Structure formats: structure tokens, C-alpha cells
PDB file of C-alpha atoms and ligand atoms in Angstrom:
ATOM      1  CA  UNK A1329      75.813  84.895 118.829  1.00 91.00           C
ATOM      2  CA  UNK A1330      79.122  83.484 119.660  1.00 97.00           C
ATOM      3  CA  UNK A1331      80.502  81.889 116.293  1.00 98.00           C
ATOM      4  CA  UNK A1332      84.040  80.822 114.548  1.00 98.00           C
ATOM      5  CA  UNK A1333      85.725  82.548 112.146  1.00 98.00           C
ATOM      6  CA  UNK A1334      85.346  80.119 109.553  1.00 97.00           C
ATOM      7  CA  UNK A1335      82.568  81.524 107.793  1.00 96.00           C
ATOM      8  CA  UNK A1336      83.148  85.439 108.781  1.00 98.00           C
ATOM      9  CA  UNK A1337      86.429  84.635 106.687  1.00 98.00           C
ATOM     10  CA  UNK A1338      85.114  82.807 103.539  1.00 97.00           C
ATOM     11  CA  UNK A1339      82.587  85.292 103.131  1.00 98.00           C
ATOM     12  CA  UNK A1340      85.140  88.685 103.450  1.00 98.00           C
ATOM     13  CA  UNK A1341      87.439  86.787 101.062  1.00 98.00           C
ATOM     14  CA  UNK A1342      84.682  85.960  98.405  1.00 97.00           C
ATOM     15  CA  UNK A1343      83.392  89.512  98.819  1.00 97.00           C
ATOM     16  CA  UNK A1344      86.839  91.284  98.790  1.00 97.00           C
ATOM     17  CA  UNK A1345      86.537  93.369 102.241  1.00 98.00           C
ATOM     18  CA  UNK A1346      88.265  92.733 106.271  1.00 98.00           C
ATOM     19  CA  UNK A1347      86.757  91.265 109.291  1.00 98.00           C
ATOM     20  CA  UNK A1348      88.414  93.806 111.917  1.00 98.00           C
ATOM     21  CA  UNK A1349      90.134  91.946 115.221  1.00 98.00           C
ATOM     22  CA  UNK A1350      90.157  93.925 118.355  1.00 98.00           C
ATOM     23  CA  UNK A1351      92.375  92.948 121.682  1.00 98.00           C
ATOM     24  CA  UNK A1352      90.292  93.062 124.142  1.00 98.00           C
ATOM     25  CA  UNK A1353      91.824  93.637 128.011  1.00 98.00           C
ATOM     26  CA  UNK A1354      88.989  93.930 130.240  1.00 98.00           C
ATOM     27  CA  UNK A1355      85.473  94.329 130.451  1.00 98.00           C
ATOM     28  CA  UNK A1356      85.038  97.930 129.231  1.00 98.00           C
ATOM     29  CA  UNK A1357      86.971  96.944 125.907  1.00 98.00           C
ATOM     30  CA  UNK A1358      84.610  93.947 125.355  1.00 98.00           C
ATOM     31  CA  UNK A1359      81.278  96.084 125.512  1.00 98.00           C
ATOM     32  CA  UNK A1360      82.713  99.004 124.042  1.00 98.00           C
ATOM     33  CA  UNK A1361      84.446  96.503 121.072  1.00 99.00           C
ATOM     34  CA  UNK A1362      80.863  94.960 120.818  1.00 98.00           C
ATOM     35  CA  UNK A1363      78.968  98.476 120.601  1.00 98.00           C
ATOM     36  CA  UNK A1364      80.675  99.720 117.385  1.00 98.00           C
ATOM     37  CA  UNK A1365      79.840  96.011 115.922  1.00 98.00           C
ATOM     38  CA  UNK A1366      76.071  96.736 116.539  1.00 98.00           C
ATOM     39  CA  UNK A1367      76.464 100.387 115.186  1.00 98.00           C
ATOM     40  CA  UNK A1368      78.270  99.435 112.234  1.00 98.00           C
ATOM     41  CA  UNK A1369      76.075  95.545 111.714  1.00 98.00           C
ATOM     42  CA  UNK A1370      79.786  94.433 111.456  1.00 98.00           C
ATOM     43  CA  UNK A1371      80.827  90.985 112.339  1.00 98.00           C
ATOM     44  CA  UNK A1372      83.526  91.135 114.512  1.00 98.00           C
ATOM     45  CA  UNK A1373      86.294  89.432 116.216  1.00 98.00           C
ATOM     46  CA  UNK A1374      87.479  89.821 119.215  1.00 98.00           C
ATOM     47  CA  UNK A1375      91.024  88.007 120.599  1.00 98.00           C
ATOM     48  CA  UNK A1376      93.386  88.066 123.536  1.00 98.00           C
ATOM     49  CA  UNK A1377      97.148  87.547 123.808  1.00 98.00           C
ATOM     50  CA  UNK A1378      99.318  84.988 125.846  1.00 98.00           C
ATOM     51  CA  UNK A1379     100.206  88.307 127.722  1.00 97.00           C
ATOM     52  CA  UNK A1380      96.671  89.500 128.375  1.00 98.00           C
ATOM     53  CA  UNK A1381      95.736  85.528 129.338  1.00 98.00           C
ATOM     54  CA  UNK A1382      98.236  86.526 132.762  1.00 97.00           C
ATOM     55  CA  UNK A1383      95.554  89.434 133.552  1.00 97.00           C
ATOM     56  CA  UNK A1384      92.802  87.261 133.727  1.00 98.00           C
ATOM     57  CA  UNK A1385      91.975  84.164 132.524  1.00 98.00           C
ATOM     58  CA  UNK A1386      90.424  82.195 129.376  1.00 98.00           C
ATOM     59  CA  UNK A1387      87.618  81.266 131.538  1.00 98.00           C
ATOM     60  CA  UNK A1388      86.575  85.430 132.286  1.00 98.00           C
ATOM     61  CA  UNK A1389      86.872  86.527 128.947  1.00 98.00           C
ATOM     62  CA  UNK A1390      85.123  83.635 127.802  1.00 98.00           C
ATOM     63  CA  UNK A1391      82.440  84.646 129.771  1.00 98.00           C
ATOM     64  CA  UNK A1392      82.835  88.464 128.932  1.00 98.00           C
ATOM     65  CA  UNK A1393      82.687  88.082 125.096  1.00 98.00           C
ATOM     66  CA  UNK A1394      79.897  84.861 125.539  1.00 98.00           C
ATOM     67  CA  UNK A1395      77.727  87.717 126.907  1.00 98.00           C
ATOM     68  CA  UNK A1396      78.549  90.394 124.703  1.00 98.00           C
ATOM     69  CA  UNK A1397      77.821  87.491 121.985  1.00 98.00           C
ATOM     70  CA  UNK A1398      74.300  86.301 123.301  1.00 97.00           C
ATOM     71  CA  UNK A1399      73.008  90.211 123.462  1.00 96.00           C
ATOM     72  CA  UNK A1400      74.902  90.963 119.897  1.00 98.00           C
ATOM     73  CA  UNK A1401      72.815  90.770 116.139  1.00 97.00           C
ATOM     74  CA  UNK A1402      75.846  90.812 114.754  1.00 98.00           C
ATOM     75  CA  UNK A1403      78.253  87.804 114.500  1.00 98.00           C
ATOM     76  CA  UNK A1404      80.995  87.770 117.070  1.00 98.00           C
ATOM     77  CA  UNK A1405      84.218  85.294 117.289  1.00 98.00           C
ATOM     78  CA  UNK A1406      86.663  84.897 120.237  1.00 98.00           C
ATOM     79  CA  UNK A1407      90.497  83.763 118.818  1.00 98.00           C
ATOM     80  CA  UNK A1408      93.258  83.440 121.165  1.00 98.00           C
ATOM     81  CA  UNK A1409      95.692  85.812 119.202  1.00 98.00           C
ATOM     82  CA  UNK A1410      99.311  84.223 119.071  1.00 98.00           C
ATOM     83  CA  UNK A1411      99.047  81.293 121.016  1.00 98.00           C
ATOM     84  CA  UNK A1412     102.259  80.577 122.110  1.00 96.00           C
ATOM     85  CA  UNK A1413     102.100  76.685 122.700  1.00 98.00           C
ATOM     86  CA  UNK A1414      99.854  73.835 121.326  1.00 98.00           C
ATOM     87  CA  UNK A1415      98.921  73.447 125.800  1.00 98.00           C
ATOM     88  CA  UNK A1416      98.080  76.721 125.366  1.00 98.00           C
ATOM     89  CA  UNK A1417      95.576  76.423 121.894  1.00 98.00           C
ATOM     90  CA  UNK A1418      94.479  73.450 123.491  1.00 98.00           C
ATOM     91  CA  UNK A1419      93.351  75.203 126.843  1.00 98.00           C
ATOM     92  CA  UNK A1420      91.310  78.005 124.212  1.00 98.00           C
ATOM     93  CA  UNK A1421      89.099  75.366 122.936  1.00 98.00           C
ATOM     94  CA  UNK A1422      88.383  73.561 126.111  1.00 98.00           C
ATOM     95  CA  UNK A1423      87.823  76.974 127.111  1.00 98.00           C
ATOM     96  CA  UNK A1424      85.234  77.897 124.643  1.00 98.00           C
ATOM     97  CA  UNK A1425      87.367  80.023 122.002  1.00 98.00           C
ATOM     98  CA  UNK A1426      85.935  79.838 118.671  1.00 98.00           C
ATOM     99  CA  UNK A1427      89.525  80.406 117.254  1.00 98.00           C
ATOM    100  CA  UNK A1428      92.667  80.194 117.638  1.00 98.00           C
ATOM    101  CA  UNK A1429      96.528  81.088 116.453  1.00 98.00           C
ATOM    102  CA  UNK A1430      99.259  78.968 116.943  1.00 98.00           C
ATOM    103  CA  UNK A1431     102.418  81.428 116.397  1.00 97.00           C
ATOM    104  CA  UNK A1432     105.288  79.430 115.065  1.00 97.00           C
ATOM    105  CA  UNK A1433     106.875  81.968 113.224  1.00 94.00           C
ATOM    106  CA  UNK A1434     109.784  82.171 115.605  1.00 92.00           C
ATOM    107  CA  UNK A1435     110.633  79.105 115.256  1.00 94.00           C
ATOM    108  CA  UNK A1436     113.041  77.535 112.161  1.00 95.00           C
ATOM    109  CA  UNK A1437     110.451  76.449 109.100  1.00 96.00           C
ATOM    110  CA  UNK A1438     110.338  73.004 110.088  1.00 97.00           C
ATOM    111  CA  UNK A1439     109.336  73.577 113.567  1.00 97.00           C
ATOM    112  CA  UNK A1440     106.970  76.377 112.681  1.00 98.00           C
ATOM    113  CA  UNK A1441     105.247  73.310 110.561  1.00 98.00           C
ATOM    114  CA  UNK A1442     104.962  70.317 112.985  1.00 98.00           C
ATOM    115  CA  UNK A1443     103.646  72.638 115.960  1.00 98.00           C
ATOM    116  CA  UNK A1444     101.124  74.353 113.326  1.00 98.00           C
ATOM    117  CA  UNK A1445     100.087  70.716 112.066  1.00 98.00           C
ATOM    118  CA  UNK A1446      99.586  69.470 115.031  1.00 98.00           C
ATOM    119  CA  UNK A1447      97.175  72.099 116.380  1.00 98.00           C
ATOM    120  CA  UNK A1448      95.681  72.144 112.984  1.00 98.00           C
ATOM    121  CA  UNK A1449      94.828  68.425 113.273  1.00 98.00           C
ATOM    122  CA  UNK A1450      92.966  68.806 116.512  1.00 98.00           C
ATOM    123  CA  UNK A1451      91.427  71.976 115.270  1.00 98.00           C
ATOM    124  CA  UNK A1452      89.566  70.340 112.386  1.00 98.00           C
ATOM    125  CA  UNK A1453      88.665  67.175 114.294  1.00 98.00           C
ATOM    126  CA  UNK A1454      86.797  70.490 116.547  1.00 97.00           C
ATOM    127  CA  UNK A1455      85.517  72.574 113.361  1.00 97.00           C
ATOM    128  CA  UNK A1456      87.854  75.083 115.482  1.00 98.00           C
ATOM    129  CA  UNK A1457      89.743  77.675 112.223  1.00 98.00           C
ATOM    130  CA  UNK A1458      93.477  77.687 113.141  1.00 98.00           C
ATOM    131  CA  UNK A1459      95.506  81.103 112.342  1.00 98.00           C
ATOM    132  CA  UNK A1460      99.190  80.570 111.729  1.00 98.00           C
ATOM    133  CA  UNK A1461     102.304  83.131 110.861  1.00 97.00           C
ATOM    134  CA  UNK A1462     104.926  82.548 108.524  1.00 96.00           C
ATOM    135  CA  UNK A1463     107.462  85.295 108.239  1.00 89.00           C
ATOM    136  CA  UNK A1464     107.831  88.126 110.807  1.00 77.00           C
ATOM    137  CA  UNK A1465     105.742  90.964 111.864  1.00 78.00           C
ATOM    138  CA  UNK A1466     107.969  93.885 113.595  1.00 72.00           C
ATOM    139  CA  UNK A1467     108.225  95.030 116.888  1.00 73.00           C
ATOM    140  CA  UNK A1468     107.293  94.174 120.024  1.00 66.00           C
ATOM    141  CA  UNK A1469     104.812  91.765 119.999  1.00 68.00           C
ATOM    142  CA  UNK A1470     102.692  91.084 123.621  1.00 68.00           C
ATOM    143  CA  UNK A1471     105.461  91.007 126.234  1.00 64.00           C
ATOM    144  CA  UNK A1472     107.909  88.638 124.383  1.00 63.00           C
ATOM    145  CA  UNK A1473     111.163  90.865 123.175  1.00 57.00           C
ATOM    146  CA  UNK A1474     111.315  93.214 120.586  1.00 59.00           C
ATOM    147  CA  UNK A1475     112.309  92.067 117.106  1.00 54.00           C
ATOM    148  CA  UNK A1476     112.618  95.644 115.612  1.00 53.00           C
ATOM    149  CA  UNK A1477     111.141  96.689 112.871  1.00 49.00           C
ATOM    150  CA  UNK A1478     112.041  96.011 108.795  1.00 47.00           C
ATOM    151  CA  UNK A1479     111.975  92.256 109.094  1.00 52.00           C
ATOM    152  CA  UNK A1480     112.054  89.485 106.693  1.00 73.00           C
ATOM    153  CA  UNK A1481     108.962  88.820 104.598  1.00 92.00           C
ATOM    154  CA  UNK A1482     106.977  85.997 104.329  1.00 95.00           C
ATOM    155  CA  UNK A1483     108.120  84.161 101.088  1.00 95.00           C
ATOM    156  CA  UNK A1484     105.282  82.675  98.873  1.00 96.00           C
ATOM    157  CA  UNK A1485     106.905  79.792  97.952  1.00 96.00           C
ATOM    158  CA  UNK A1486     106.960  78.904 101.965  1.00 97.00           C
ATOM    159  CA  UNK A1487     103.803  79.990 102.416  1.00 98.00           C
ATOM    160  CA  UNK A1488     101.637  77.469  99.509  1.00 98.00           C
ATOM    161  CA  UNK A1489     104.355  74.751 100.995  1.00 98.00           C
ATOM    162  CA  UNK A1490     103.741  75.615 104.877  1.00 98.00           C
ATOM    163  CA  UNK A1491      99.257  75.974 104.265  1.00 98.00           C
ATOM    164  CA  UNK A1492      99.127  72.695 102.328  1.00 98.00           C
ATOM    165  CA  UNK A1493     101.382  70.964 104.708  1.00 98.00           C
ATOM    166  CA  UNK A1494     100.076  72.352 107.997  1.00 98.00           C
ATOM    167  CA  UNK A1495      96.400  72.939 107.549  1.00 98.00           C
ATOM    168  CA  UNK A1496      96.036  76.092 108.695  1.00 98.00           C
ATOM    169  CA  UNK A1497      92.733  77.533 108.465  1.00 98.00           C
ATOM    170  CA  UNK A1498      94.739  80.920 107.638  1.00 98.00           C
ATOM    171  CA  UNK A1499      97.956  82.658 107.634  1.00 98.00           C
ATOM    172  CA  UNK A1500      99.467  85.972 109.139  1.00 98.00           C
ATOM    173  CA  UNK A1501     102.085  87.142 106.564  1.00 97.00           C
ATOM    174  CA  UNK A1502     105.302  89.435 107.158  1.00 94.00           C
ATOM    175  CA  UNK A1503     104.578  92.011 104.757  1.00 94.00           C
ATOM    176  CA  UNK A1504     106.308  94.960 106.412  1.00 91.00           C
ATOM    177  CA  UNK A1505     103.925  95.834 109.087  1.00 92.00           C
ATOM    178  CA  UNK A1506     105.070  95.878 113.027  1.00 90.00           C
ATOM    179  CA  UNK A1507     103.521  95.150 116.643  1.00 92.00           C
ATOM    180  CA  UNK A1508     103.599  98.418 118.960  1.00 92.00           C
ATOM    181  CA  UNK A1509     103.762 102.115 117.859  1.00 92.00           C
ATOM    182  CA  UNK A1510     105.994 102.883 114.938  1.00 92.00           C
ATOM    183  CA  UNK A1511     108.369 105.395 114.388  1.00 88.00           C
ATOM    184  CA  UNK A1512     108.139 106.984 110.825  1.00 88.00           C
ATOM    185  CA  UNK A1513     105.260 105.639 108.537  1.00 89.00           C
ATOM    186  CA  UNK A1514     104.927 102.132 108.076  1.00 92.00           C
ATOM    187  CA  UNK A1515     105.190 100.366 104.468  1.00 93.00           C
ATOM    188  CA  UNK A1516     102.853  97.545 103.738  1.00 95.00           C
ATOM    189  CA  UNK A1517     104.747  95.384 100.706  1.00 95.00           C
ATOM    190  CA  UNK A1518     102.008  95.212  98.453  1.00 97.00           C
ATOM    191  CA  UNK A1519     103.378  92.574  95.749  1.00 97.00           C
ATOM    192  CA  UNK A1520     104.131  90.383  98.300  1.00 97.00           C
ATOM    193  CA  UNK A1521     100.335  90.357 100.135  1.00 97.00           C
ATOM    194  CA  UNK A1522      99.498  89.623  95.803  1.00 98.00           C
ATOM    195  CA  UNK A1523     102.238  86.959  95.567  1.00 98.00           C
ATOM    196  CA  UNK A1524     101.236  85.151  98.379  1.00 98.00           C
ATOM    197  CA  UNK A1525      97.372  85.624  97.995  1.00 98.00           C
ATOM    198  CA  UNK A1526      97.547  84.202  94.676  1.00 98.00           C
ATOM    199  CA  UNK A1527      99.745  81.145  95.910  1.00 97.00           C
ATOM    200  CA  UNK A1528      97.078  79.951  98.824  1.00 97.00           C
ATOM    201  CA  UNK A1529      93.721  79.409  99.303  1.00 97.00           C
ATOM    202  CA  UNK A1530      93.729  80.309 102.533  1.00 98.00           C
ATOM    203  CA  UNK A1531      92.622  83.762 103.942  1.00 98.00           C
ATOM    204  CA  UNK A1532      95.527  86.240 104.750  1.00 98.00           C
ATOM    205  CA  UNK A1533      95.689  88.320 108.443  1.00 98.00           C
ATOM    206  CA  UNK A1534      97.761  91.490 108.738  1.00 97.00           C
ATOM    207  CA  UNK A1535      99.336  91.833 111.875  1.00 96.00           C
ATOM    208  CA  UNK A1536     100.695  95.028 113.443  1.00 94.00           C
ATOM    209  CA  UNK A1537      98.017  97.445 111.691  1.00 95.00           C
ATOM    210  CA  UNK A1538      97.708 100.009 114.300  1.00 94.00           C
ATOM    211  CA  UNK A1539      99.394 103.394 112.884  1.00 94.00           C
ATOM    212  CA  UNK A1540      98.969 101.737 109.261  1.00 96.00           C
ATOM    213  CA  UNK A1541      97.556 104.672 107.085  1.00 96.00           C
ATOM    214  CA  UNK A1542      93.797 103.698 105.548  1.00 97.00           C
ATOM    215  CA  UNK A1543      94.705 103.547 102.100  1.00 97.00           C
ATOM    216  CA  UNK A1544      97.603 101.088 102.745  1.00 97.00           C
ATOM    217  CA  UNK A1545      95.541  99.157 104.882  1.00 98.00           C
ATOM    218  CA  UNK A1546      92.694  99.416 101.865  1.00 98.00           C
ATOM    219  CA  UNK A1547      95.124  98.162  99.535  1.00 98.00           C
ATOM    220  CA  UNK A1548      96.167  95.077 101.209  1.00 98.00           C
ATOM    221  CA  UNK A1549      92.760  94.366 101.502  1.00 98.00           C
ATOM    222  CA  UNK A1550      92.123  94.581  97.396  1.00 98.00           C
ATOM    223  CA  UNK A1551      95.431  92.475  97.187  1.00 98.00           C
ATOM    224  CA  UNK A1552      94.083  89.513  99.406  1.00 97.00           C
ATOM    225  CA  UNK A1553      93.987  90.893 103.584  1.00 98.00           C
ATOM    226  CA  UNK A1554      90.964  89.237 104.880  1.00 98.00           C
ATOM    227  CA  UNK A1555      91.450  89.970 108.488  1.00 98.00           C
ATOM    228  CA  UNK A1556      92.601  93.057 110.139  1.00 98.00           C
ATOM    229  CA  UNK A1557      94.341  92.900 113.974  1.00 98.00           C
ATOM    230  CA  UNK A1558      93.950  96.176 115.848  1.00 97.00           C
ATOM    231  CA  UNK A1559      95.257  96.041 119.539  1.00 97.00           C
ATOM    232  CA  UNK A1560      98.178  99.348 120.297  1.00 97.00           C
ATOM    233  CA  UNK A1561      95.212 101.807 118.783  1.00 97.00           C
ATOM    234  CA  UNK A1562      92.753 100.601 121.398  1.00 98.00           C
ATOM    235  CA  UNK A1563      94.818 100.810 124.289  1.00 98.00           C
ATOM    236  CA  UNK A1564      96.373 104.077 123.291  1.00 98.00           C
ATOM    237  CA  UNK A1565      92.418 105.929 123.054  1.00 98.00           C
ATOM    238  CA  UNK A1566      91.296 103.728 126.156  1.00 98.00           C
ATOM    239  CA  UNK A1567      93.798 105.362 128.111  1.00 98.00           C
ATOM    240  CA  UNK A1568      93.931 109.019 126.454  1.00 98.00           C
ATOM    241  CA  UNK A1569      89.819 108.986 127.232  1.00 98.00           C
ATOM    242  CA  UNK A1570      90.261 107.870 130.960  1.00 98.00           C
ATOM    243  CA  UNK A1571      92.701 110.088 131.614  1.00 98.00           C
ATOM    244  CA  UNK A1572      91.275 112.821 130.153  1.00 98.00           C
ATOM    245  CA  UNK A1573      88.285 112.310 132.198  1.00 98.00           C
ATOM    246  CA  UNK A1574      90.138 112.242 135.619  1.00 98.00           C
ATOM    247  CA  UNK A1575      92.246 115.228 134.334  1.00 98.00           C
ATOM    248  CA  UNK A1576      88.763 117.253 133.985  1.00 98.00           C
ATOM    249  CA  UNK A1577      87.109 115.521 137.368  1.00 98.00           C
ATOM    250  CA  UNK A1578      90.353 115.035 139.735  1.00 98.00           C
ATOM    251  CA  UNK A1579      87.784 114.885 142.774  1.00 98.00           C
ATOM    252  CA  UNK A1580      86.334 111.799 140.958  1.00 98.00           C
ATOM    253  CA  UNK A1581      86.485 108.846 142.765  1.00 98.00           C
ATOM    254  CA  UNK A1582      83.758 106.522 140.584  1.00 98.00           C
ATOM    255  CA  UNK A1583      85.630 104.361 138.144  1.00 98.00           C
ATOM    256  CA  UNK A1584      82.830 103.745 135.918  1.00 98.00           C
ATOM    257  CA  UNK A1585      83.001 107.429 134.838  1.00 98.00           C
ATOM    258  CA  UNK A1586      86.390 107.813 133.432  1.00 98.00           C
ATOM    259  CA  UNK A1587      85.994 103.886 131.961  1.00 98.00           C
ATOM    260  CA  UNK A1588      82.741 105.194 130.090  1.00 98.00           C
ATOM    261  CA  UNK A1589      84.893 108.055 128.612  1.00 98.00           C
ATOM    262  CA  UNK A1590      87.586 105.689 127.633  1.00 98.00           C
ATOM    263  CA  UNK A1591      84.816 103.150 126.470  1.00 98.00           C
ATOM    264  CA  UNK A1592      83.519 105.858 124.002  1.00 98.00           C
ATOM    265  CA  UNK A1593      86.980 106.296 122.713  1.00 98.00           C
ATOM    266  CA  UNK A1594      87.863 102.479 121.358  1.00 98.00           C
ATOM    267  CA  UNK A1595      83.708 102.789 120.104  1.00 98.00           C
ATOM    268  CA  UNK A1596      84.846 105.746 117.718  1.00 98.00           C
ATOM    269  CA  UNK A1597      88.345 103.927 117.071  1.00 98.00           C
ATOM    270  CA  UNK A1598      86.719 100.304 115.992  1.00 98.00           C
ATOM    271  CA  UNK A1599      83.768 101.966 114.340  1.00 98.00           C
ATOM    272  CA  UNK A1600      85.806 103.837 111.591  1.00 98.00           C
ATOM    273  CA  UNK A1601      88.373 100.691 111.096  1.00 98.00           C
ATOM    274  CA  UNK A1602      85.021  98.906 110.610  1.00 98.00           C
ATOM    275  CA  UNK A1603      84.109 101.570 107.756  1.00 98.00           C
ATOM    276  CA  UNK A1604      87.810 101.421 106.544  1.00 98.00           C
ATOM    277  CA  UNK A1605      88.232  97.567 106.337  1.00 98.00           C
ATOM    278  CA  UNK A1606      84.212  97.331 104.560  1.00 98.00           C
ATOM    279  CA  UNK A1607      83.385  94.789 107.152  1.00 98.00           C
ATOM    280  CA  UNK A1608      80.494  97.628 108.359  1.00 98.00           C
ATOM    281  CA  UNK A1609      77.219  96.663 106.711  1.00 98.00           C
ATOM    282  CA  UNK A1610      77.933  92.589 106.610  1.00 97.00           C
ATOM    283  CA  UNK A1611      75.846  91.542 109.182  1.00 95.00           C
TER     284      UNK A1611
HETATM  285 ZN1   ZN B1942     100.126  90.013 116.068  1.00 73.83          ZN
END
């Protein structure tokens, strides 16, 4: 069934594993997203950028990931992943999200607290969970410009001020992870994921994680992760599958054919991440 995130959160924080989130862009990523939750008797969430949002509307992946929910044993959550304006989380409830983020994190601290606060506010009054970012993740994040990588980190003081004054539901941390492919291995800043986890309450999301190696990814999770986005991965094996197909069967002209290839692909992908974060078996 179609749930929130509230309790798929509480329970991975209590029991010290990830819930994995997937971008979804179509169809084909939905079921395929949705198939490794099954396999694995994962709960999962599924979330769409701003960016995505321009490809088709709130209203068709509502639909898409309702379905996927009502034919799923496993617990499944649709967040609007860095919601860009408080019209914008507002529009994700009315349209049946079970979740949303409200990314302030570009904005000075003040800011970033009054527009999470506010969304917050109507969030509770909706038993809707509200993400929010403090610090920076990397790189190029949806369509907006690219704020390199090697940013500024989340500070834990900020963050136990920013969660008690906002009411987030929980927080996306800068912790040395980017958006987009990296170049050269990535660094997760482990003392800082334990500084901040044991300054909030709150659970912690990593942002950025495709390209992260396991064990880093592991780690964070033992220091206080709770939720794990994956979007760059899924796109990249969508597209190697499907192409690959059409590369062996030029003459093909049947969509579905190549899609099921690159459907199999993201099925592996999310499967193992499922295995890697501990989520698999939850359910
Ligand atoms: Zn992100």
C-alpha cells in the first residue's frame, strides 16, 4: 500500500539500517523500482524532482506509484525530492504525495528556516513527514546549476538549532557526498554524520549516493543515515540496458523490448542497494 515515510523512518532508525529512495522518471522505472521491493520484502521509497515534475506531472506519477502501491506487499512512499517552493510542497500533498522535501539549503540560514517551518507546519496539521537540507550536497543537482563538488558541511550546532526550530520530520546533511557522477572517489565525512546524529532526533538522508562505495555508504548508515537517495545510478543502467538492446536488435521497432531490458537493469541496481542499505528483509 501507498504509505508515508513516517514510520518506514522510525523503524530503520530504531533498527540501525536505510530505507533506499529511487527517482523514478517514467513508468518503466516505477514497476521496475517496485519489482526489486517485492524481491527483496523491502519497503521502499520512491520520489521525483522539480525537474522530473516538467516531464510529467504530480498527478501521473501519482497514479503510477498509487498502482505500483495497491499491487505491492511491501510498503511503498511517494516524496517529492527537493521541492523547490512551499506552492510547490503544497501542490505534492493535494496531489497525493505521502512526503515531501522542502530544499532550503540554498538559501542564507534564516531563510532556509522560515520556508522549512512553514511547510513543516502544514505538514503536521496533514500527518505529511517533511525532509529538509541544511548544508550542501555537491554537484549538479536536477537541472538547477552546478555547485561543484567539496562543499561546506552541515554544522551540528545548525542542525539541533534548524530541526527544533523548523520541525522537520528529517534532515539531508552535507557530509561530502555530491549530485551527478563524480570524478575520483567520493569521501563521506564520517564524524560529522556522528556529530550531527547525536545532536537531533530526527532521521538523517544522504544525498548524492550514486558512485558512493558500499562500505562508505554502510558506515554512514552505523553512524546515523536512515535514508538513502539513489537517482544518477538508475538512469545511467536504464539507459546502458536500452541501448544495449537496440544495439543487438537495430531492426527493432517495439519499445517495450529495449524498456524491459533497461527495466531489468535498475531491478538488479535497486535490489543490491536494498541488500547494501539492510532495508531488504523489513517488510
Ligand atoms: Zn538530492
Amino acid at each position: 500500500m501507498l504509505v508515508t515515510t513516517t514510520d518506514m523512518l522510525k523503524s530503520a532508525q530504531t533498527n540501525h539500517y536505510a530505507v533506499g529512495a529511487f527517482n523514478v522518471e517514467n513508468l518503466e522505472f516505477v514497476m521496475a523500482v517496485v519489482k526489486a521491493a517485492e524481491e527483496k520484502r523491502a519497503p521502499v521509497i520512491m520520489q521525483t524532482t522539480p525537474g522530473t515534475l516538467k516531464y510529467a506531472s504530480m498527478e501521473y506519477f501519482y497514479g503510477m506509484v498509487r498502482a505500483a502501491a495497491e499491487n505491492a506487499s511491501v510498503p511503498v512512499a511517494l516524496h517529492l525530492d527537493h521541492g523547490s517552493s512551499f506552492d510547490l510542497c503544497m501542490q505534492a500533498m493535494h496531489a497525493g504525495y505521502t512526503s515531501v522535501m522542502i530544499d532550503g539549503s540554498h538559501d542564507p540560514f534564516e531563510e532556509n528556516i522560515a520556508k522549512t517551518e512553514a511547510v513543516a507546519r502544514v505538514g503536521a496539521a496533514m500527518g505529511i513527514p517533511v525532509e529538509a537540507e541544511l548544508g550542501k550536497v555537491g554537484g549538479k543537482e536536477d537541472d538547477g546549476p552546478d555547485s561543484g563538488q567539496g562543499n561546506p558541511f552541515t554544522d551540528p550546532d545548525e542542525a539541533e538549532e534548524f530541526v527544533w526550530r523548523t520541525g522537520c520530520t528529517s534532515l539531508a546533511i552535507g557530509v561530502g557526498t555530491a549530485h551527478g557522477v563524480y570524478h575520483g572517489t567520493p569521501h563521506i565525512e564520517q564524524d560529522i554524520v556522528k556529530a550531527i546524529a547525536a545532536r537531533v532526533d530526527v532521521p538523517l538522508v544522504l544525498h548524492g549516493t550514486s558512485g558512493v562505495p558500499d562500505e562508505q555508504v554502510r558506515e554512514a548508515i552505523a553512524n546515523g543515515i536512515c535514508k538513502v537517495n539513489y537517482a544518477t545510478e538508475l538512469r545511467q543502467v536504464y539507459t546502458r540496458g536500452f541501448m544495449g538492446y537496440m544495439a543487438e536488435n537495430p531492426e527493432c521497432f517495439d519499445p517495450k523490448k529495449p524498456a524491459t531490458a533497461g527495466m531489468a537493469q535498475i531491478t538488479k541496481l535497486v535490489g543490491d542497494h536494498m541488500e547494501n542499505l539492510g532495508c531488504a528483509g523489513r517488510a
